[in-house]
GROMACS .gro file of C-alpha atoms in nm:
model
  239
    1MET     CA    1   2.308   8.341  -7.597
    2SER     CA    2   2.020   8.102  -7.540
    3ALA     CA    3   1.758   8.169  -7.276
    4PRO     CA    4   1.820   7.995  -6.942
    5THR     CA    5   1.650   7.657  -6.909
    6SER     CA    6   1.466   7.532  -6.604
    7LYS     CA    7   1.796   7.384  -6.487
    8GLN     CA    8   1.980   7.713  -6.544
    9LYS     CA    9   1.822   7.966  -6.316
   10GLU     CA   10   1.908   8.323  -6.410
   11THR     CA   11   2.091   8.510  -6.133
   12PHE     CA   12   2.095   8.880  -6.051
   13THR     CA   13   2.301   9.098  -5.823
   14ASP     CA   14   2.137   9.343  -5.584
   15PRO     CA   15   2.311   9.671  -5.679
   16VAL     CA   16   2.287   9.803  -5.322
   17CYS     CA   17   2.401   9.520  -5.093
   18GLY     CA   18   2.569   9.311  -5.365
   19ILE     CA   19   2.421   8.969  -5.283
   20SER     CA   20   2.323   8.722  -5.556
   21LEU     CA   21   1.955   8.658  -5.626
   22SER     CA   22   1.736   8.453  -5.851
   23GLU     CA   23   1.421   8.590  -6.008
   24SER     CA   24   1.212   8.391  -5.761
   25THR     CA   25   1.383   8.553  -5.460
   26GLY     CA   26   1.420   8.907  -5.594
   27HIS     CA   27   1.204   9.214  -5.539
   28PRO     CA   28   1.190   9.387  -5.879
   29LEU     CA   29   1.190   9.757  -5.959
   30SER     CA   30   1.139   9.894  -6.310
   31VAL     CA   31   1.391  10.165  -6.400
   32GLY     CA   32   1.322  10.293  -6.750
   33SER     CA   33   1.315   9.990  -6.977
   34LYS     CA   34   1.518   9.779  -6.733
   35GLU     CA   35   1.400   9.571  -6.439
   36ILE     CA   36   1.636   9.554  -6.138
   37GLN     CA   37   1.614   9.288  -5.871
   38PHE     CA   38   1.663   9.365  -5.500
   39CYS     CA   39   1.690   9.142  -5.193
   40GLY     CA   40   1.408   9.327  -5.020
   41ASP     CA   41   1.222   9.652  -4.966
   42GLN     CA   42   1.507   9.817  -4.774
   43CYS     CA   43   1.761   9.792  -5.057
   44ARG     CA   44   1.495   9.880  -5.314
   45ASP     CA   45   1.398  10.193  -5.117
   46ARG     CA   46   1.764  10.294  -5.076
   47PHE     CA   47   1.812  10.266  -5.451
   48LYS     CA   48   1.498  10.468  -5.525
   49SER     CA   49   1.618  10.745  -5.290
   50ASN     CA   50   1.953  10.784  -5.469
   51PRO     CA   51   1.979  10.576  -5.792
   52GLU     CA   52   2.284  10.772  -5.912
   53LYS     CA   53   2.486  10.674  -5.603
   54PHE     CA   54   2.401  10.305  -5.627
   55SER     CA   55   2.472  10.295  -5.998
   56GLY     CA   56   2.833  10.387  -5.921
   57GLU     CA   57   3.117  10.204  -5.750
   58PRO     CA   58   3.089  10.104  -5.382
   59ILE     CA   59   3.383  10.197  -5.161
   60LEU     CA   60   3.416   9.829  -5.070
   61LYS     CA   61   3.303   9.527  -5.268
   62ILE     CA   62   3.347   9.163  -5.168
   63SER     CA   63   3.296   8.952  -5.480
   64ASN     CA   64   3.256   8.572  -5.465
   65VAL     CA   65   3.503   8.539  -5.177
   66TRP     CA   66   3.588   8.191  -5.052
   67LYS     CA   67   3.812   8.096  -4.760
   68ILE     CA   68   3.916   7.733  -4.728
   69PHE     CA   69   4.134   7.594  -4.451
   70GLY     CA   70   4.311   7.260  -4.468
   71THR     CA   71   4.300   6.989  -4.733
   72GLY     CA   72   4.146   6.647  -4.781
   73GLU     CA   73   3.935   6.528  -4.491
   74ALA     CA   74   4.051   6.830  -4.287
   75ARG     CA   75   3.928   7.074  -4.553
   76THR     CA   76   3.690   7.333  -4.409
   77GLU     CA   77   3.504   7.585  -4.625
   78VAL     CA   78   3.448   7.881  -4.393
   79LEU     CA   79   3.336   8.134  -4.654
   80LYS     CA   80   3.148   8.010  -4.961
   81GLY     CA   81   3.108   8.276  -5.228
   82ILE     CA   82   3.042   8.583  -5.011
   83ASN     CA   83   2.914   8.894  -5.194
   84ILE     CA   84   2.880   9.230  -5.016
   85ASN     CA   85   2.869   9.594  -5.127
   86VAL     CA   86   2.953   9.868  -4.876
   87TRP     CA   87   2.891  10.228  -4.975
   88LYS     CA   88   3.060  10.538  -4.835
   89GLY     CA   89   2.887  10.637  -4.512
   90ASP     CA   90   2.732  10.294  -4.453
   91PHE     CA   91   2.713  10.139  -4.105
   92VAL     CA   92   2.706   9.763  -4.161
   93ALA     CA   93   2.664   9.475  -3.914
   94ILE     CA   94   2.755   9.115  -3.995
   95ILE     CA   95   2.537   8.887  -3.782
   96GLY     CA   96   2.568   8.511  -3.740
   97SER     CA   97   2.627   8.226  -3.500
   98SER     CA   98   2.967   8.143  -3.354
   99GLY     CA   99   3.192   7.988  -3.618
  100SER     CA  100   2.989   8.113  -3.913
  101GLY     CA  101   3.279   8.317  -4.057
  102LYS     CA  102   3.220   8.671  -3.928
  103SER     CA  103   3.577   8.728  -3.808
  104THR     CA  104   3.716   8.558  -4.119
  105THR     CA  105   3.517   8.799  -4.337
  106LEU     CA  106   3.655   9.097  -4.144
  107ASN     CA  107   4.008   8.960  -4.184
  108MET     CA  108   3.956   8.943  -4.562
  109VAL     CA  109   3.833   9.302  -4.573
  110GLY     CA  110   4.101   9.438  -4.337
  111LEU     CA  111   4.390   9.281  -4.532
  112LEU     CA  112   4.485   9.054  -4.242
  113ASP     CA  113   4.430   8.746  -4.458
  114LYS     CA  114   4.386   8.660  -4.825
  115PRO     CA  115   4.084   8.482  -4.973
  116SER     CA  116   4.128   8.137  -5.124
  117LYS     CA  117   3.949   8.279  -5.428
  118GLY     CA  118   3.742   8.583  -5.513
  119GLN     CA  119   3.807   8.957  -5.497
  120VAL     CA  120   3.811   9.226  -5.229
  121LEU     CA  121   3.773   9.556  -5.413
  122LEU     CA  122   3.851   9.895  -5.258
  123ARG     CA  123   3.714  10.169  -5.486
  124GLY     CA  124   3.726   9.917  -5.772
  125LYS     CA  125   4.085   9.795  -5.712
  126ASP     CA  126   4.143   9.435  -5.605
  127ILE     CA  127   4.341   9.471  -5.282
  128ALA     CA  128   4.351   9.095  -5.219
  129VAL     CA  129   4.635   9.058  -5.473
  130LEU     CA  130   4.864   9.329  -5.331
  131SER     CA  131   5.207   9.243  -5.195
  132ASP     CA  132   5.258   9.217  -4.818
  133ASP     CA  133   5.428   9.560  -4.806
  134GLU     CA  134   5.150   9.720  -5.012
  135ARG     CA  135   4.886   9.561  -4.790
  136ALA     CA  136   5.058   9.679  -4.472
  137LYS     CA  137   5.082  10.037  -4.599
  138LEU     CA  138   4.720  10.045  -4.717
  139ARG     CA  139   4.601   9.887  -4.393
  140SER     CA  140   4.781  10.150  -4.181
  141ILE     CA  141   4.620  10.448  -4.355
  142THR     CA  142   4.280  10.318  -4.468
  143PHE     CA  143   4.157  10.072  -4.204
  144GLY     CA  144   4.109  10.083  -3.830
  145PHE     CA  145   4.054   9.744  -3.668
  146VAL     CA  146   3.908   9.673  -3.322
  147PHE     CA  147   4.003   9.311  -3.253
  148GLN     CA  148   3.784   9.074  -3.055
  149GLN     CA  149   4.081   8.991  -2.827
  150TYR     CA  150   4.208   9.354  -2.829
  151ASN     CA  151   4.566   9.253  -2.929
  152LEU     CA  152   4.721   9.527  -2.715
  153LEU     CA  153   5.096   9.501  -2.662
  154PRO     CA  154   5.132   9.412  -2.290
  155TRP     CA  155   5.466   9.589  -2.236
  156LEU     CA  156   5.334   9.923  -2.364
  157THR     CA  157   5.110  10.170  -2.182
  158ALA     CA  158   4.763  10.251  -2.310
  159GLU     CA  159   4.894  10.575  -2.462
  160GLU     CA  160   5.183  10.396  -2.633
  161ASN     CA  161   4.948  10.130  -2.773
  162VAL     CA  162   4.717  10.397  -2.914
  163LYS     CA  163   5.013  10.580  -3.073
  164MET     CA  164   5.135  10.270  -3.262
  165PRO     CA  165   4.932  10.333  -3.582
  166LEU     CA  166   5.072  10.689  -3.596
  167LEU     CA  167   5.422  10.543  -3.603
  168PHE     CA  168   5.347  10.315  -3.899
  169SER     CA  169   5.155  10.573  -4.100
  170GLY     CA  170   5.395  10.861  -4.035
  171LYS     CA  171   5.119  11.084  -3.900
  172ILE     CA  172   5.176  11.326  -3.612
  173LEU     CA  173   4.919  11.408  -3.344
  174SER     CA  174   4.976  11.645  -3.053
  175ASP     CA  175   4.977  11.516  -2.695
  176GLU     CA  176   4.681  11.746  -2.629
  177LYS     CA  177   4.478  11.585  -2.909
  178ILE     CA  178   4.565  11.234  -2.788
  179HIS     CA  179   4.456  11.330  -2.436
  180GLU     CA  180   4.125  11.452  -2.580
  181HIS     CA  181   4.074  11.110  -2.742
  182PHE     CA  182   4.130  10.934  -2.409
  183LYS     CA  183   3.899  11.178  -2.233
  184SER     CA  184   3.623  11.105  -2.486
  185VAL     CA  185   3.605  10.745  -2.358
  186ASN     CA  186   3.675  10.827  -1.990
  187LEU     CA  187   4.030  10.687  -1.994
  188GLU     CA  188   4.231  11.003  -1.935
  189ASN     CA  189   4.345  10.869  -1.595
  190ARG     CA  190   4.459  10.534  -1.740
  191MET     CA  191   4.691  10.654  -2.015
  192ASP     CA  192   5.007  10.543  -1.833
  193HIS     CA  193   4.869  10.200  -1.738
  194CYS     CA  194   4.970   9.878  -1.915
  195PRO     CA  195   4.694   9.643  -2.041
  196LEU     CA  196   4.732   9.397  -1.751
  197GLU     CA  197   4.663   9.685  -1.512
  198MET     CA  198   4.333   9.761  -1.687
  199SER     CA  199   3.990   9.599  -1.688
  200GLY     CA  200   3.853   9.424  -1.998
  201GLY     CA  201   3.630   9.722  -2.076
  202GLU     CA  202   3.923   9.964  -2.041
  203GLN     CA  203   4.132   9.750  -2.274
  204GLN     CA  204   3.848   9.743  -2.525
  205ARG     CA  205   3.816  10.122  -2.521
  206THR     CA  206   4.194  10.152  -2.564
  207ALA     CA  207   4.176   9.917  -2.862
  208PHE     CA  208   3.899  10.135  -3.005
  209LEU     CA  209   4.113  10.449  -2.972
  210ARG     CA  210   4.401  10.273  -3.145
  211ALA     CA  211   4.166  10.187  -3.434
  212VAL     CA  212   4.047  10.546  -3.487
  213ILE     CA  213   4.361  10.746  -3.400
  214ASN     CA  214   4.460  10.771  -3.771
  215ASP     CA  215   4.108  10.885  -3.869
  216PRO     CA  216   4.078  10.587  -4.105
  217GLU     CA  217   3.836  10.576  -4.395
  218ILE     CA  218   3.698  10.237  -4.288
  219ILE     CA  219   3.660  10.110  -3.930
  220LEU     CA  220   3.621   9.737  -3.870
  221GLY     CA  221   3.503   9.611  -3.532
  222ASP     CA  222   3.498   9.246  -3.425
  223GLU     CA  223   3.238   9.260  -3.146
  224PRO     CA  224   3.378   9.603  -3.044
  225THR     CA  225   3.130   9.658  -2.759
  226GLY     CA  226   3.118   9.303  -2.625
  227ASN     CA  227   3.271   9.381  -2.283
  228LEU     CA  228   3.105   9.717  -2.231
  229ASP     CA  229   2.786   9.821  -2.055
  230SER     CA  230   2.510   9.943  -2.286
  231GLU     CA  231   2.566  10.313  -2.214
  232THR     CA  232   2.941  10.299  -2.283
  233GLY     CA  233   2.885  10.073  -2.583
  234ASN     CA  234   2.638  10.314  -2.738
  235LYS     CA  235   2.876  10.605  -2.678
  236LEU     CA  236   3.152  10.413  -2.854
  237LEU     CA  237   2.926  10.346  -3.154
  238ASP     CA  238   2.835  10.716  -3.166
  239LEU     CA  239   3.206  10.805  -3.173
   0.00000   0.00000   0.00000
C-alpha cells in the first residue's frame, strides 16, 4: 500500500472514545514500537491508567452511523458518520444544540430506530441488524430509557407504569421492593396516581423508576433531569 499523499490524509481512531482523528488533530502516545493517537489529554490519560481495558472491546460501539430522513430536496442528514466508544462503567453525556441529533443518537443506541448506515455494536455484535422481535427482547433486558417526554401510559397508575418493563422481561419484583424504589425518589405517596394527576417532576421521576426497575446494563436518559430542581436532579444521577 502506498503512503498517503497530501490529498489523502491518514486517519486514526481514538481507542478510548472512538472518534476519528487525523495526525494533525491527534495527541500521540508511544506504546512500545507503536504510536497511538488520542483526541486529547483526558482519553490519553485514561488509556495510560488501564491500557489492557482500552485495548479490548467496548460494551457499546457506534461505528460510522448515519441517519437520513426524507429524500430529494426534503433529505435531511441528521447524523453524519458518528463514532463513539462506551466502556463498562462509563458515565457519558452527549451535549449539543437543539436539533443537533442527540435524541436521534440515543434512539439508535436504544434500538428504537435503525441507522441509515453504519453499525451499533453491543459487546462486538451488531444489534442494528436484529429483527424487530430480537430488538424488543434485547431492549427489555439490556436498556433502560428515560424519555424526554416521559411516555407514561395515561390510563395506568405510577406503580403500573413502573411495572411495565417487568411484564415484558418476565422478571418478578416484590411489592416491598417496588415501594422502596418509589421511596428512594420521594414518590411513595403517589404510587396510585395516574400521570395526569402528577406534576412534571413527579412524572419524570416515575419515568426514571420505569427505566431502572429491571436493573438494566445500560441506562439512556434524554434530558432525564430537565424538569427537576438541582437537588432532586443530582439525587437521581446518583441513583
